Amino acid sequence: MPINKDNCRANDPQFDLDWDDNHVMPKVICPDLAFLFRRINDVAVSQVAAGKGERILDIGCGRAIDAVELAKGEGECLGIEPSEKMIGHAKNYIGQRNAEVTLIRGIGECLPFKDASFDKVMCKGALDHFPYPDRAVGEIARVLKPQGKAIIAVANFESLSFKLGKRLFKVMETLHKEGLDDKRVWQVPEDHSHKFDYASLRKIVEPHLKVERYVGISMFFGFPWWGMLLGRMPSSISLITLNTLDKLARRLPSLSDTLLLKGSPRHQA
């Protein structure tokens, strides 16, 4: 399957080539958010299971934090990122860690690689920023070797906590409660191009990838005042609570905070 040049219009105004993540992290990080980020990183890297001599691609690599971790597996790790600012952050991070990661500026919808070039491809927390995520998944399948593995993770905007939180706020608005924040975590951020949930992720992924498993990560992030409550608990109790909910999320990915999948390409003859 040749590179689809129609996907390669980097001058398309929908591509954000100057994106910077300095605004992403809130000033106060509650235990639920810290746990969620840590678990996403741990699960994604463990699912990649970087092996010696493998060629691995991290799409939308950002600051290359994951790419540096994957490079420890004695394989070759490449990171592709459209934003020049993020490439600069990544170069600094790689240099500080004295790691061997190759950085390429490019877009996920048009990967500058030959067919069947990689053993593993990871796209974590980036697909919902892409203007054309279906094209990106098609490109992931194209550059994977026949027995290669794709690992994709996205935020679930139909998680249990978001569903309950929206209902709770509707009730509170009806009661004219004051002090409600206009900015709510279940609202899709402006820098997201798509809102994913379990059904919509399956819809764009499964035509291109044979999915081996869907894994749910964390549960109840973003429910009103949940993070504050966890912060007032003893840290040991808070961690036990978060780990218990995480185990439940693994069994119920459609209700989890983050959706992760692992699959192999459906290469067409």
Steps between C-alpha positions, in 0.01 A plus 500: 500500500678821386505824694177690443613841383153642560573464872820702477374855481685636803390850397141398576386763756354223716850380587633682808871525428571733795327308779660523843403295806597761759131563569402134546595433860285677761662699779366255759532130421259292706571131578256371236674690219849405618392134518339514154809641330727252673280203407467608136878521470559167675234307308593642160871430539436151636266420209763610250745266674795636304736218405864490399553594139140612443413814308244709689313814398334744742244713313426840649797448730478842665790546740626147416457382859353169386745470211794527741349224714440280197858554380624320812386171342814487284304560183477797266243759605375781279265779602291699254342830602345782292568788739835676477463616860446145624796379294708757689372372836572143389858578396565653842352200682692247289823691555448514876449121509786428257257279309506381140171601340461621142259793465312576179267790439191370325129423526336173600269507198797472264786302651825539300589131520482200271240229544569242772781707656431454872456225757300721735314829461367695798262795491417604855284800581542648153240348266222729624713800403528388137271662241462166320543219754364233265778578253755482780383153602523393137857627492581312820379178338698574183838550667465201734654167410241223448555370854564845644300654782319831534433651841253791506369685805240779514291677761149356539247784500216261580661362814291416804630801690423739214149360456424528870666838527290646218182373663598636839573844357168508315322440830708768672435750221128429531525579870685822415799410709766769496873450470491253211804516276414579136797295384435131558735212442257306280485783248721424201805733511546749220821332386320168443371434150289199600306365794561129548314234688505120476259480203658779294852368559397155379336652194816664369751240617352163410495550120880531519606293801413159639456594865628244750379680807347817635627605842334752728725720712383670821147585601329803651752764396324833467193421707415822690704540820638145473860617466463729801357214707787272407743774595357511852528126549815337638719431196489123560118496499488726194735267310304188597180668379654605168653157439168328572318723253776443245448123522130555435583723202704221340188284491271783386697701245193679363456667842867567571678835495741400222465242223803305382506243224757264355468357154670389180453626143233376260732514201315490172625293212 
